[in-house]
Each structure stands twice: as structure tokens, then as C-alpha cells.
CSV table of C-alpha atoms and ligand atoms in Angstrom, one decimal:
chain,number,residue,atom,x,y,z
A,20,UNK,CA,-115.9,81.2,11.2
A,21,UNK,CA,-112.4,82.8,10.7
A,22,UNK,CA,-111.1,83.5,7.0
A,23,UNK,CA,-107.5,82.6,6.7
A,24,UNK,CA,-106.1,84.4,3.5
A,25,UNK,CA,-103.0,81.9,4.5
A,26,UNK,CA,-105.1,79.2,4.1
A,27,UNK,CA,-106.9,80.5,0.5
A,28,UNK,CA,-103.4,80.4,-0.3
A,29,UNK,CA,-102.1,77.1,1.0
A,30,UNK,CA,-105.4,76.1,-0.8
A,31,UNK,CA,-103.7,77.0,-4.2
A,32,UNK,CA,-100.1,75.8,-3.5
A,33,UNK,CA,-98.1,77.9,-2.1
A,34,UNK,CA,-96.4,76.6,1.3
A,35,UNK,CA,-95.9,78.1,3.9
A,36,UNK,CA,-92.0,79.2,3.6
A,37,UNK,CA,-93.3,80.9,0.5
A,38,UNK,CA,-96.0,82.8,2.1
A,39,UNK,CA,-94.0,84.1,4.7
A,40,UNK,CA,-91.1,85.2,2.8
A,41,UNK,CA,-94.2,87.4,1.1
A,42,UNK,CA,-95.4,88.6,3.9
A,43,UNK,CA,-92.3,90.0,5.4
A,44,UNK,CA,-91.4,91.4,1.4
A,45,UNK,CA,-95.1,93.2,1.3
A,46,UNK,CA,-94.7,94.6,4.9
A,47,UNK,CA,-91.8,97.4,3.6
A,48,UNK,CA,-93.5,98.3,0.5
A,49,UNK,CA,-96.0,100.5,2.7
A,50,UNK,CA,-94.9,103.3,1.6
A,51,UNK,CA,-94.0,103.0,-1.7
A,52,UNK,CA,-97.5,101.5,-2.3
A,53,UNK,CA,-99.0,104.2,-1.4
A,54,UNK,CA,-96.8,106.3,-3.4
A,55,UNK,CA,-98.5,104.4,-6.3
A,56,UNK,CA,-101.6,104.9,-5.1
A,57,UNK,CA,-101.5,108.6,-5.3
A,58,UNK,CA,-100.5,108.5,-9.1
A,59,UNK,CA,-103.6,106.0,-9.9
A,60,UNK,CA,-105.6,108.8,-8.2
A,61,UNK,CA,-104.2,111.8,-10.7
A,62,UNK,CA,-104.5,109.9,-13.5
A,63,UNK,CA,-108.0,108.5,-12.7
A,64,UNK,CA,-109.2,112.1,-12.0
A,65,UNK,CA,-107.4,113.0,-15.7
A,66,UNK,CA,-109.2,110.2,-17.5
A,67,UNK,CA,-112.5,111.3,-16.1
A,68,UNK,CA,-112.0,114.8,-16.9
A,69,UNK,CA,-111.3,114.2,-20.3
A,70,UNK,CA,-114.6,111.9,-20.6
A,71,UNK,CA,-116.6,115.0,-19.3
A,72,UNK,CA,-115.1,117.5,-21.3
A,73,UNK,CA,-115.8,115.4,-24.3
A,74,UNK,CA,-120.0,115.0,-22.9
A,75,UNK,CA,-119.0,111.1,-23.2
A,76,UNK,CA,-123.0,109.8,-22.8
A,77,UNK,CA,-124.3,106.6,-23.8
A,78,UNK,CA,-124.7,107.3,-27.5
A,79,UNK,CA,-121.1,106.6,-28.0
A,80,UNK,CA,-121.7,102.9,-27.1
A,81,UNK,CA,-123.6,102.0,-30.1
A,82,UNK,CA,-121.8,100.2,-32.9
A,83,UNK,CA,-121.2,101.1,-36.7
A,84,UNK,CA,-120.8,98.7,-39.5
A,85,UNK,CA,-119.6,98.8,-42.9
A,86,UNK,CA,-117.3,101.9,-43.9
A,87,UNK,CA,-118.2,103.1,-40.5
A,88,UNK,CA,-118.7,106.8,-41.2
A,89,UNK,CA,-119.8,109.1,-38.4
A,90,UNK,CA,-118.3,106.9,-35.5
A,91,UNK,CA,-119.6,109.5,-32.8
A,92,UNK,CA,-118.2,106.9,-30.6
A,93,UNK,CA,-114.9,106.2,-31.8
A,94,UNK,CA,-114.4,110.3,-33.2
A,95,UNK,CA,-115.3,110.6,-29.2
A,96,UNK,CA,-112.8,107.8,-27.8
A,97,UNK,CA,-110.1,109.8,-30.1
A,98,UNK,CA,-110.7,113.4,-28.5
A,99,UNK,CA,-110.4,112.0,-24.9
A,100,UNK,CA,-107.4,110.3,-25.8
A,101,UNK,CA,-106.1,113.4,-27.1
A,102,UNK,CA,-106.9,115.2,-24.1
A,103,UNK,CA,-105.6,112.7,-21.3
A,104,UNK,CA,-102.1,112.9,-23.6
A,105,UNK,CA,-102.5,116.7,-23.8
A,106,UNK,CA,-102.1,115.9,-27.8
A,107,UNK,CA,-103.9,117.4,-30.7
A,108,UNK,CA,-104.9,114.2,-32.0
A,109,UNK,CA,-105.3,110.6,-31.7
A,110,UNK,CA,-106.4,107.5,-34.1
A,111,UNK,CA,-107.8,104.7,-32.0
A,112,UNK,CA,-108.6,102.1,-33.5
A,113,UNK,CA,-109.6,97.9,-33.4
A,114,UNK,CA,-108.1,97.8,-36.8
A,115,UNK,CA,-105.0,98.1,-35.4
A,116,UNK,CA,-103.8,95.3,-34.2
A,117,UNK,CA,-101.0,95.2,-32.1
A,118,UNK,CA,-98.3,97.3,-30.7
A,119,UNK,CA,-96.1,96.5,-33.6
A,120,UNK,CA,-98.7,97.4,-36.4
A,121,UNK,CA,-99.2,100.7,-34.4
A,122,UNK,CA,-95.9,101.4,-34.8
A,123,UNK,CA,-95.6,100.4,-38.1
A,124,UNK,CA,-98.6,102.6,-39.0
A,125,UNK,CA,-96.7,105.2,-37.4
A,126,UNK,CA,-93.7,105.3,-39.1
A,127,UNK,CA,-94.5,103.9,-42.7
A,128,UNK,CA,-97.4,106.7,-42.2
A,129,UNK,CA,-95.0,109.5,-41.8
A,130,UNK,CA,-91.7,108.4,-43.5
A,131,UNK,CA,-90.7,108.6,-47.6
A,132,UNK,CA,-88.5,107.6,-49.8
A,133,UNK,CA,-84.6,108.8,-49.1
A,134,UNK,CA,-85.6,109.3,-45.8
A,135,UNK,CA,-83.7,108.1,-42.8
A,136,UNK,CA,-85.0,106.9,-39.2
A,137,UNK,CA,-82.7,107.2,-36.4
A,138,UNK,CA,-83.0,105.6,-33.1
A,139,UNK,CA,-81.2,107.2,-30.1
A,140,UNK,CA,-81.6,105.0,-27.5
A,141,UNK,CA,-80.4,101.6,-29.0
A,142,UNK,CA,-81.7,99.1,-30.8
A,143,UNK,CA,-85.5,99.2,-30.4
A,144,UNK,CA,-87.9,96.1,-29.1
A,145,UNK,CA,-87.2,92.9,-31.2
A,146,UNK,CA,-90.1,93.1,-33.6
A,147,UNK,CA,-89.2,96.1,-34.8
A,148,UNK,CA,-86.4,94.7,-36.6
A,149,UNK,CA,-88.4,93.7,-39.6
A,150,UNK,CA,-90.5,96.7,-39.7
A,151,UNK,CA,-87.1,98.7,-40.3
A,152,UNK,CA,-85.2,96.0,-41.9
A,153,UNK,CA,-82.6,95.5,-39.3
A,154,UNK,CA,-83.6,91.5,-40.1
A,155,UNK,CA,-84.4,91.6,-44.1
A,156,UNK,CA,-87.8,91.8,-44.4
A,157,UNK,CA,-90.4,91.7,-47.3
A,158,UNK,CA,-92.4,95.2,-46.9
A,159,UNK,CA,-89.3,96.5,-44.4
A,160,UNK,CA,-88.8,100.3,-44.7
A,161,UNK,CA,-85.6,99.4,-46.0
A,162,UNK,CA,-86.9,98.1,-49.3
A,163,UNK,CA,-89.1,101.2,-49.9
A,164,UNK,CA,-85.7,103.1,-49.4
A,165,UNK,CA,-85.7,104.3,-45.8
A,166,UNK,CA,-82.4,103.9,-44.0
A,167,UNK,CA,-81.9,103.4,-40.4
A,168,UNK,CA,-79.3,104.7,-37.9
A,169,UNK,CA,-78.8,103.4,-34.0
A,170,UNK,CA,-77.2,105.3,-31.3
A,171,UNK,CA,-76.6,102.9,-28.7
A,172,UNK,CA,-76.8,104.0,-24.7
A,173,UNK,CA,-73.1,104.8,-23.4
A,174,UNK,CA,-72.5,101.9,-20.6
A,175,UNK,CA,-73.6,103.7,-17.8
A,176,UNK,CA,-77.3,103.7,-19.4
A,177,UNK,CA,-77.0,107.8,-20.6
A,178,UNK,CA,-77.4,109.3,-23.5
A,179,UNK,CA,-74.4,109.5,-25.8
A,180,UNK,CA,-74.9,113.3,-27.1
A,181,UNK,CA,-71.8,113.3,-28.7
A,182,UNK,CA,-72.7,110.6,-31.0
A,183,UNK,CA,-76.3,111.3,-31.6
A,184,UNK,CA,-75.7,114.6,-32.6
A,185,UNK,CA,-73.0,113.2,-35.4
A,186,UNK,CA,-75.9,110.5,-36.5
A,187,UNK,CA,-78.4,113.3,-37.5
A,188,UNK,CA,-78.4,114.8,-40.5
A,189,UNK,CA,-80.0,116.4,-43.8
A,190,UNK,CA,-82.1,113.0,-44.4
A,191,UNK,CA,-82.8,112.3,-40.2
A,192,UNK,CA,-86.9,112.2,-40.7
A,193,UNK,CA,-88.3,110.4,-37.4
A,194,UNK,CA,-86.3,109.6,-34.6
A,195,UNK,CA,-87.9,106.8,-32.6
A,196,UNK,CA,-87.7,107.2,-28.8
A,197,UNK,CA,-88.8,103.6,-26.9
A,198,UNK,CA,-89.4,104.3,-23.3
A,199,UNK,CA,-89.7,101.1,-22.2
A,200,UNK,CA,-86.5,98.5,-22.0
A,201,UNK,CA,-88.3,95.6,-24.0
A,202,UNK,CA,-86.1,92.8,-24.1
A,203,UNK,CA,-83.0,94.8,-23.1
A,204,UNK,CA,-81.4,94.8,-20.1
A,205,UNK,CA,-81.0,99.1,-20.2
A,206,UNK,CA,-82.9,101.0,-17.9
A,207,UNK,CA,-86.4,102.5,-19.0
A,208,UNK,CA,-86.3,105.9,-19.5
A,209,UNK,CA,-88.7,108.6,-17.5
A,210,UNK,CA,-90.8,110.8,-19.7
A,211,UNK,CA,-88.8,113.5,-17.9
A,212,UNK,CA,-85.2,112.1,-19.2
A,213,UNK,CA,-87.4,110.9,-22.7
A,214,UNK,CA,-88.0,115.4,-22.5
A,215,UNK,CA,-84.3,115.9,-22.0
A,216,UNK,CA,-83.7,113.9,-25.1
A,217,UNK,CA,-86.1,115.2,-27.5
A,218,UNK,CA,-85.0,119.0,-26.7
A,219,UNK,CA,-81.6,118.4,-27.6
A,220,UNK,CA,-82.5,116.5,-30.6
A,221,UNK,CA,-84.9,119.5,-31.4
A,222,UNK,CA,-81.7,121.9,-30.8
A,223,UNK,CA,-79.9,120.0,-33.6
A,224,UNK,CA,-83.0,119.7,-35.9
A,225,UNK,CA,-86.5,121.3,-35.1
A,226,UNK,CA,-88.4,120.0,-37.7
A,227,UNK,CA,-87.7,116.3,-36.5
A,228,UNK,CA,-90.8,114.1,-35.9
A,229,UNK,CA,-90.0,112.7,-32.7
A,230,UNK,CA,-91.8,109.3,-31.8
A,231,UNK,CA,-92.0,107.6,-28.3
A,232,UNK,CA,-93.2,104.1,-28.1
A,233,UNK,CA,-95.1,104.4,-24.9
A,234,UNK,CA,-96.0,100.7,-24.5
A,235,UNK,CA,-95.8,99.7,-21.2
A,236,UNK,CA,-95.4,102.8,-20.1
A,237,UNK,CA,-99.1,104.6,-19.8
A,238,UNK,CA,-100.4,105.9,-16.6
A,239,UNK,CA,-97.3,105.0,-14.9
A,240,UNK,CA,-96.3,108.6,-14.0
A,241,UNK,CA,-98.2,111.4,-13.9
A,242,UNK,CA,-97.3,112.9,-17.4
A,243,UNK,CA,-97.0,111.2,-21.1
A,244,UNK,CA,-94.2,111.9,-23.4
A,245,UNK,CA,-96.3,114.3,-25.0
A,246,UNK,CA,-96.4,116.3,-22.3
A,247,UNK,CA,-92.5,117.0,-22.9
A,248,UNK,CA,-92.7,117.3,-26.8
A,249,UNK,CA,-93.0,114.3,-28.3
A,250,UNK,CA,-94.9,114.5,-31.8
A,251,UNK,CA,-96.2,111.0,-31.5
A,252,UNK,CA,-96.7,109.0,-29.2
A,253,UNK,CA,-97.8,104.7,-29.6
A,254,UNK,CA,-98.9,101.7,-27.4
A,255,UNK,CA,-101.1,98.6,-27.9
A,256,UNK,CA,-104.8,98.6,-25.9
A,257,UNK,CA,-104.0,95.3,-24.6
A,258,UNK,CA,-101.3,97.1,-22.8
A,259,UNK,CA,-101.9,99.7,-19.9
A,260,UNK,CA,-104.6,102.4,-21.8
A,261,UNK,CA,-106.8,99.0,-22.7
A,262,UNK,CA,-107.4,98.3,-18.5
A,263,UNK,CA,-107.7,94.6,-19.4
A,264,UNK,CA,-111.3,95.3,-21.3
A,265,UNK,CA,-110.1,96.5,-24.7
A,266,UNK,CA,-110.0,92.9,-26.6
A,267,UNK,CA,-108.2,94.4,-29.8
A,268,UNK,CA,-106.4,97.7,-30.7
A,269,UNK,CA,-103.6,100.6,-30.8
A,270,UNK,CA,-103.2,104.2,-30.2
A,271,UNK,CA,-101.2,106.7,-32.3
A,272,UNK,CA,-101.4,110.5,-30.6
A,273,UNK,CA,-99.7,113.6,-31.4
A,274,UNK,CA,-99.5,116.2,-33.8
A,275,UNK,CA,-102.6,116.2,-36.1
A,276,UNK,CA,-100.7,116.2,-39.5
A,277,UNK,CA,-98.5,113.3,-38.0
A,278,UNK,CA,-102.1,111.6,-36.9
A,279,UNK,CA,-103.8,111.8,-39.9
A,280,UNK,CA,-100.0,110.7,-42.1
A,281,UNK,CA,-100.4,107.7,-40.0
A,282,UNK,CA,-104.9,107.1,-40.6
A,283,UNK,CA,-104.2,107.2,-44.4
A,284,UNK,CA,-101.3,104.3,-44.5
A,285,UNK,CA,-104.1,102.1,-42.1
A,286,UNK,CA,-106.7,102.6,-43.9
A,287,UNK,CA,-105.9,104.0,-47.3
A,288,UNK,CA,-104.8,108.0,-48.9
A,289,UNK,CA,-108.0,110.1,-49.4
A,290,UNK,CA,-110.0,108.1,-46.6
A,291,UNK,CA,-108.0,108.1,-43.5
A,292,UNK,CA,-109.9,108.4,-39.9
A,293,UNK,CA,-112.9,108.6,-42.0
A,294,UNK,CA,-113.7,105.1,-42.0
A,295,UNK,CA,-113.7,102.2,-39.4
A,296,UNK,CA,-116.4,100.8,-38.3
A,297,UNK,CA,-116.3,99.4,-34.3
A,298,UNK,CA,-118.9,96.7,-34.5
A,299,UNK,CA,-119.7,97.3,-31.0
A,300,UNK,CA,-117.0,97.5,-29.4
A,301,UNK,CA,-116.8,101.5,-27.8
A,302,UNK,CA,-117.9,100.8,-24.5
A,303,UNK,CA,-115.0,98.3,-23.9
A,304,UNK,CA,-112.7,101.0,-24.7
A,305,UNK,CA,-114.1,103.7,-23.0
A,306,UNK,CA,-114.4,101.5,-19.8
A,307,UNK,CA,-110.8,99.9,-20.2
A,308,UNK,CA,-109.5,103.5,-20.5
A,309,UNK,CA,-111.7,104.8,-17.6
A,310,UNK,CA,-109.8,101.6,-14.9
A,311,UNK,CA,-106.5,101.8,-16.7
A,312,UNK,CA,-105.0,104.0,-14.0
A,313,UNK,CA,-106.2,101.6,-11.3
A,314,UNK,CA,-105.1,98.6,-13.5
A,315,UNK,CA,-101.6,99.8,-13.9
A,316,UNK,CA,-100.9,100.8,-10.6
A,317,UNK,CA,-101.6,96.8,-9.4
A,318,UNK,CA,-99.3,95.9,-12.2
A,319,UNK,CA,-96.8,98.0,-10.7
A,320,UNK,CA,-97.0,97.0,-7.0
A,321,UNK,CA,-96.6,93.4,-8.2
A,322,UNK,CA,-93.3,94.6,-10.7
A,323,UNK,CA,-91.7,96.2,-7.3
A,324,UNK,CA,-92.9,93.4,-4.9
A,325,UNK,CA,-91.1,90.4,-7.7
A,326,UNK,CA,-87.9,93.1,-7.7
A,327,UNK,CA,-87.7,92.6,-4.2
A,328,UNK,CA,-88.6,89.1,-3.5
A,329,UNK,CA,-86.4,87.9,-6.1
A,330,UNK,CA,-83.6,90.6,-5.0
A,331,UNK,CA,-83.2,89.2,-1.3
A,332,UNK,CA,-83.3,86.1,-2.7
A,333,UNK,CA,-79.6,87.2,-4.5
A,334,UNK,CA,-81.0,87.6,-8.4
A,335,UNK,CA,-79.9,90.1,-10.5
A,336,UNK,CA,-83.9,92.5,-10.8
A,337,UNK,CA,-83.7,95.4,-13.1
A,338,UNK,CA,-85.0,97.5,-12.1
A,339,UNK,CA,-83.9,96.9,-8.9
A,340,UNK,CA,-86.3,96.5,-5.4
A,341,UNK,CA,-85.9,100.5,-4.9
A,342,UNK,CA,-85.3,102.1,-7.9
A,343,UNK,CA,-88.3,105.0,-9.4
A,344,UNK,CA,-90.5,103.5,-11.7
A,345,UNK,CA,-91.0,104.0,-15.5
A,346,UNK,CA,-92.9,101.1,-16.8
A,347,UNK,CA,-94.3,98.1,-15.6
A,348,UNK,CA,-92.0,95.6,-16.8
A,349,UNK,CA,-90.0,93.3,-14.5
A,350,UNK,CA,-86.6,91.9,-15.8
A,351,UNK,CA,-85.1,89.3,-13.3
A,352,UNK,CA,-81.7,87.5,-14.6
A,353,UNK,CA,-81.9,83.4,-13.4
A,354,UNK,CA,-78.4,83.0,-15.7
A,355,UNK,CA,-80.2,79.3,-16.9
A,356,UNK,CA,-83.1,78.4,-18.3
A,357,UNK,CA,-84.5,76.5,-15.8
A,358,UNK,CA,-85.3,79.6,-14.4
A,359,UNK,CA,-86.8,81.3,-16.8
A,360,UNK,CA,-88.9,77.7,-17.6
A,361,UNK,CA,-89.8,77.7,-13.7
A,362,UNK,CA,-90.7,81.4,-13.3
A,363,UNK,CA,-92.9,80.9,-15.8
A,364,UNK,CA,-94.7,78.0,-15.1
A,365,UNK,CA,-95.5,79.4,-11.5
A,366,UNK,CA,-97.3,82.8,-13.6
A,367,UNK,CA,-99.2,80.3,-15.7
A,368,UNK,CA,-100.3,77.8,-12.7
A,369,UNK,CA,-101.5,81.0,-10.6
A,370,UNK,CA,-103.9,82.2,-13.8
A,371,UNK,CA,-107.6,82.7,-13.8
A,372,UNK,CA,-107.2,81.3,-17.1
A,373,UNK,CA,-105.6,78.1,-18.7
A,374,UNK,CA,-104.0,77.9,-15.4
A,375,UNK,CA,-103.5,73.7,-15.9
A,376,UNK,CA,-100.9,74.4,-18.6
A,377,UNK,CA,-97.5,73.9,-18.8
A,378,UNK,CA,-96.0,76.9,-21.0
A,379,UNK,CA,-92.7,75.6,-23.3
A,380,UNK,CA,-90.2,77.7,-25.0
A,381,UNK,CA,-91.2,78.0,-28.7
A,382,UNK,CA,-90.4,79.9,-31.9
A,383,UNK,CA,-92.4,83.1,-32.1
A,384,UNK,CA,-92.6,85.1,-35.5
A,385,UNK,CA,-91.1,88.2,-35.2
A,386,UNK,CA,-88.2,87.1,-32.4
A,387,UNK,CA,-85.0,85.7,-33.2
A,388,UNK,CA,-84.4,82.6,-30.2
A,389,UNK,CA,-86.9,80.3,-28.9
A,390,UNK,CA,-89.7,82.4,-26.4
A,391,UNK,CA,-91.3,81.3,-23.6
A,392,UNK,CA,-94.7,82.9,-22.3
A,393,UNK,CA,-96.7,82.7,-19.3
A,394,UNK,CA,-100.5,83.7,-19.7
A,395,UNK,CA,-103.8,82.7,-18.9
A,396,UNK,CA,-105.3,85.7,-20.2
A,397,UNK,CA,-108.6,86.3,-21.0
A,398,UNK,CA,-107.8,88.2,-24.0
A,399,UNK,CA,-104.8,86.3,-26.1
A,400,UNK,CA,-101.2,87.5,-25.6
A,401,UNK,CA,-102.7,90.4,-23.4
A,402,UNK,CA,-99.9,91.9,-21.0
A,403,UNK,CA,-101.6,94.0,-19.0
A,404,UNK,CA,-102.9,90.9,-17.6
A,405,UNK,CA,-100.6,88.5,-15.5
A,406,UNK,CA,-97.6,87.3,-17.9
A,407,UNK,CA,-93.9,86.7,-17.8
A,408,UNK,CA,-92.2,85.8,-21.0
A,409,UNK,CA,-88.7,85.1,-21.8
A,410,UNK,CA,-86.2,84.6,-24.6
A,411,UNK,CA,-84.3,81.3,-24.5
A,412,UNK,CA,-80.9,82.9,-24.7
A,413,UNK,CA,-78.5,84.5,-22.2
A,414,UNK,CA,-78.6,86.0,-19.5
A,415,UNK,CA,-81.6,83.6,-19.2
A,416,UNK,CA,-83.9,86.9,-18.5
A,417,UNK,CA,-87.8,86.8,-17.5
A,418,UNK,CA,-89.5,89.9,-17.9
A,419,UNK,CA,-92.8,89.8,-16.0
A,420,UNK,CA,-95.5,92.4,-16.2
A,421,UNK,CA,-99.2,93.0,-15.2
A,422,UNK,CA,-101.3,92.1,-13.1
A,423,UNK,CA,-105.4,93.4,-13.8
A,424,UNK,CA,-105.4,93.5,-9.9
A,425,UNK,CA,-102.7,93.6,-7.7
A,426,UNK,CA,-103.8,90.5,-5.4
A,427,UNK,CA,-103.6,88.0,-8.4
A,428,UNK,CA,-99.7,90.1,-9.7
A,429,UNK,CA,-99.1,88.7,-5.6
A,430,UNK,CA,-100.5,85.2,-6.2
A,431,UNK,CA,-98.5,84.8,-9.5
A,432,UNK,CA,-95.2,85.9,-7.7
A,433,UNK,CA,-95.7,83.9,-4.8
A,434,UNK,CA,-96.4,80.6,-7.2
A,435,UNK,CA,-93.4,81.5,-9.5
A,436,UNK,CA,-91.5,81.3,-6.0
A,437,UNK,CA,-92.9,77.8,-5.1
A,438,UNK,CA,-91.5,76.3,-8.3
A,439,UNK,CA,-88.5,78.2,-8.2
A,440,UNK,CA,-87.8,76.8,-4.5
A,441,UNK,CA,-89.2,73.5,-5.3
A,442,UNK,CA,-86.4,72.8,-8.4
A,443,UNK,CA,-83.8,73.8,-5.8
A,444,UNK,CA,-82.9,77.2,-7.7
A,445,UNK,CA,-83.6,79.4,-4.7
A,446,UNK,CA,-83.1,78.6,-1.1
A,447,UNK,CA,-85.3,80.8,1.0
A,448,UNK,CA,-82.9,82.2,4.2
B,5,PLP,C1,-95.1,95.1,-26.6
B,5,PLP,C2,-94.2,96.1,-27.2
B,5,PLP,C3,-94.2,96.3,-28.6
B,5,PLP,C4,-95.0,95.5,-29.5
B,5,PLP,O1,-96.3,95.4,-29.2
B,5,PLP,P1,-97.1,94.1,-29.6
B,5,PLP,O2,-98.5,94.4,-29.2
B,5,PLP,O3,-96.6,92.9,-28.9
B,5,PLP,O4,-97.0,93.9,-31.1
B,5,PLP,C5,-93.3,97.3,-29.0
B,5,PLP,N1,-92.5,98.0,-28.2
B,5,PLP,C6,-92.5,97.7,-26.9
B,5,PLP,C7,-91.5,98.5,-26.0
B,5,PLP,C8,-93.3,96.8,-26.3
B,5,PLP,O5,-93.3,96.5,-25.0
């Protein structure tokens, strides 16, 4: 008996128009896949070298309860992620529990009173607007008397010097560096160009904590912002560093004093990283860590392969089908909702998970328009995993990302581009 992986897939919708529109797309990625492949190889050979170095054996997999002192397992998880980001230290924990509260963590940990925060690079991802008080906010930063400054990107998606150098000054505590484009339509900046930016500011101002929100970004190059001096550095495990396994968590790395600021505002002065028990759940970690280079480099073959299907197809795709890669985040512009809704439903019909669903814009907490989301995830809202998610409001953008292998990041394309086709908002040539 022959196996037709045409068939599998007429099987599961997708015609065949569709399936040779992907072919001929997947046939000139060769080389660029296997550009991908060779970072997935470095930073699977960094991971594992950080796990020896660190004697990582099976007594880290037991669990803790209660105040949770004398993790070994979690003290353990913390040292390897300091070493993989070359970083002094690192709080890892299931108590935190998101990207956001990471970040939050981060910056309420290490900002006072009369201080001011100062982002360089525009205004940061849209829930950060009530941790700063951008949107009023009960517990913003603004009502404990931290002021915020924004240096928008000049046009041409560079750094405006000039301007950033005007915005810091005597009371410039943190400046807050997001690598990733979010919900923007900016490019996402290399750790290399993230290194450029954080000397000057340190030419201005040495004594400047400078924070990178890394989500998104993790094991997609070969080095981490805190390999070009970033003092912190902050992602959500059920991002990249999770590898799909983590069901819960965030990372804050960096400088030790910066680490431990941030332990003692998520868990309380005086206690800190001492505390924090992980009812089990190590292993996950460990393990999600250990594929994470392997996971995000499928993610990132299906971000390039949607770039260029949906580029040929006459779309505006940011980045765009050739550009270098700095996270795995796909923006494509439909300029109407439809298709955004379509996209959308095509990710969620392709899922392992809750794949009979119909996904609907709805109103998120912590985002300003109506939000549509694509995910049959096996952990909630993880987007590592396939998802595509959208804000109702113009340019009518989807931003796909993940992928836990790179066959199902294909399938999910190739569906999104059976419903697009099938409400007439994309002729195939
Ligand atoms: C996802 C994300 C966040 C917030 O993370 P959540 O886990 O969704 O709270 C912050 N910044 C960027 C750039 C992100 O992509």
C-alpha cells in the first residue's frame, strides 16, 4: 500500500489548489530551512550543556509543598537558565503567571518612587499599558509615582538617538527594551541591533537597568539579549523556553541584585527566591527547556512559509517572505476583518485540540478593541503552540505564531488558506 501525504491531507480539508500552492511555496525554503536547522542545533547543544554543568539528575524532579524551601529542583532549573542566557541569575518560577506578571514583577521589583521608566522603542505590547498606566490603572506604576517616557521608532523602523538621548535623564531608572513587535506593525529588533541600543543608552547613563522583553524571541538566534548587556531579560514558559511542556510560568534573568529586586515583589521582602514550592512540576520544565530549540525552530519554518504563501498571494507579511528572522511572530495585513475572522478559523479547524470550534472576536481584559484567537492548545492561551490572534481594528492584522512541530505550523497554514480561498478573499494564480 502507497501513503499519499496528499491524500492525509485531502482527508482533513484542504483541496487540492491549496496543497499545490504549498508545495511549490515549501520547495524554495530549502535553504533557508536548513539555515534554521543549524541554529536549533547550537542552541540544543547550549541547553544540554548547561543541564550537565549544573549535574541535572533525577532528584531535581521531585516536588516540594508548602513554603517550598530547598527546591534543589527549581534552585537547579534557575542556574541552567542562567547559564543558557550567560546571566548571573534567574527566578523561574509557576508562580508566575504570564508574560505580563513577569514583566510586571520585573519592573515594580526594581523601580521606586520618583523614578521614571523610559521605553525607546515605542510603545510597548498592549498589556503593558496598565502595568505603567499608559490606560489608568488601579496598582499602575503611575499611582505609586513612577512616570513613564516613550521614544517612538523614526519611520524607517531606526532608532531615533537624537530623541532618546533628550528623554533620559536624572530620574531615567529602567528602560524597557521589547524585542518582539507585539501588536505593532514595526519590525522586531535583532539582539544584535537590541546591543547597539543598550550601549548607547549606557554611554548616556551607565547605571541604567536595561530590560528586554524577550517573549517570543528565545532560541531564535544564537545569542540572548544578555549576551549584549542587557541587565534583565523576561518571557512567559508558555512561550518558546516552555517547549510546549511547561503548563504555567515566567522567567526573569540578569543581574543578581536586579533578580533577587524582582523575587522579593513576587513573593514578599525578606523571603524572596527562598520560597516556592513546584508541586511537581520540575520535570516539565526541565524537559520543555531541553526541546525548546527544536520547538522554536518549527515555529519558525511555519512563520516564513505563511510570509510567503500569503506574500505571492499579494498581502502585505511583515516580516516579509525573505527578510532575517528575530522572533516567531507572523503579522499578515488582510485590510478587513473577514480576513482576520477566516485566517483564524482555518488555525483553529487544523488544531489537535478544540479543532470543531469556531473562534469569534471578543473583548479581552488587558486589550483595548475586540480580539480574536485561534487555539486548540493543550495548555490554555499557549503560543508556542499553533495560534493566530488578531485585534478587530485596522489594518485588520493577524499575527500567527508557533507551531510545537513544524508539520502541524504547515497544516494550519495550508487550512487558513482553504478558508481564505473558499470566502473569495484570495484567488490562487
Ligand atoms: C505575549 C507577550 C507579552 C505578555 O505575555 P502574556 O503571557 O500574554 O501575559 C508581553 N510582551 C510581548 C512582546 C509578548 O509577545
Amino acid at each position: 500500500m502507497e501513503f499519499s501525504t496528499d491524500m492525509m491531507y485531502e482527508e482533513l480539508g484542504i483541496s487540492k489548489e491549496v496543497i499545490k500552492f504549498g508545495t511549490e511555496i515549501e520547495k524554495n525554503l530549502k535553504e533557508r530551512f536548513e539555515k534554521i536547522d543549524l541554529v536549533a542545533e547550537y542552541n540544543q547543544m547550549k541547553v544540554i550543556k548547561a543541564m550537565q554543568k549544573n549535574k541535572l539528575s533525577d532528584v531535581h524532579f521531585g516536588a516540594t509543598t508548602g513554603y517550598g524551601y530547598n527546591d534543589l529542583g527549581r534552585d537547579t532549573l534557575e542556574a541552567v537558565y542562567a547559564d543558557v542566557f550567560h546571566a548571573e541569575a534567574a527566578l523561574v518560577r509557576p508562580q508566575i503567571t504570564c508574560g505580563t506578571h513577569a514583566l510586571n514583577v520585573a519592573l515594580a521589583g526594581n523601580l521606586r518612587p520618583g523614578d521614571e521608566l523610559l521605553s525607546p522603542v515605542g510603545k510597548p505590547y498592549d498589556t503593558m499599558d496598565e502595568i505603567i498606566g499608559i490606560r489608568p490603572s488601579n496598582g499602575s506604576l503611575a499611582e505609586y509615582g513612577i512616570s513613564y517616557r516613550q521614544v517612538d521608532l523614526l519611520p524607517d523602523g531606526s532608532f531615533d538617538y537624537e530623541n532618546i538621548k533628550k528623554a533620559i535623564n536624572d530620574k531615567t531608572k529602567l528602560v524597557t527594551i521589547q524585542r518582539s513587535k507585539g501588536y505593532a506593525s514595526r519590525p522586531t529588533l535583532s539582539v544584535a541591533r537590541i546591543g547597539e541600543l543598550i550601549s548607547f543608552i549606557k554611554g548616556i547613563k551607565p547605571d541604567v537597568i536595561c530590560m528586554v522583553d524577550n517573549c517570543y524571541g528565545e532560541f531564535v538566534e544564537t545569542i540572548e539579549p544578555t549576551d549584549v548587556g542587557a541587565d534583565l531579560c523576561v518571557g512567559s514558559l508558555i512561550k518558546n523556553p516552555g517547549g510546549g511542556l511547561a503548563p504555567i510560568g515566567g522567567y526573569i534573568v540578569g543581574k543578581e541584585e536586579y533578580v533577587t529586586n524582582a523575587a522579593y515583589r513576587l513573593t514578599s521582602p525578606g523571603l524572596g527566591k527562598e520560597v516556592g514550592a513546584t508541586l511537581g512540576i520540575n520535570q516539565t520544565l526541565f524537559q520543555g527547556f531541553f526541546l525548546a530549540p527544536t520547538v522554536v525552530s518549527g515555529a519558525l519554518k511555519g512563520a516564513i512559509f505563511a510570509a510567503n504563501v500569503y506574500e505571492k498571494l499579494g498581502f502585505n507579511v511583515i516580516p516579509n517572505g525573505t527578510e532575517s528572522r528575530h522572533d516567531i511572530i507572523q503579522a499578515i495585513e488582510f485590510g478587513k476583518p473577514e480576513g482576520v475572522i477566516e485566517f483564524c478559523k482555518g488555525i483553529q479547524a487544523a488544531a489537535p485540540v478544540d479543532s470543531y470550534v469556531t473562534p469569534e472576536p471578543w473583548a479581552m481584559p488587558g486589550y483595548d478593541s475586540d480580539v480574536i484567537m485561534a487555539a486548540g492548545a493543550f495548555v490554555q492561551g499557549s503560543s508556542i503552540e499553533l495560534s493566530a490572534d488578531g485585534p478587530i481594528k485596522p489594518p485588520y492584522t493577524v499575527f500567527f505564531q508557533g507551531g510545537l512541530t513544524w508539520y502541524h505550523a504547515k497544516l494550519g497554514i495550508m487550512m487558513s488558506l482553504e478558508k481564505i480561498v473558499h470566502a473569495n478573499l484570495a484567488h490562487l494564480k
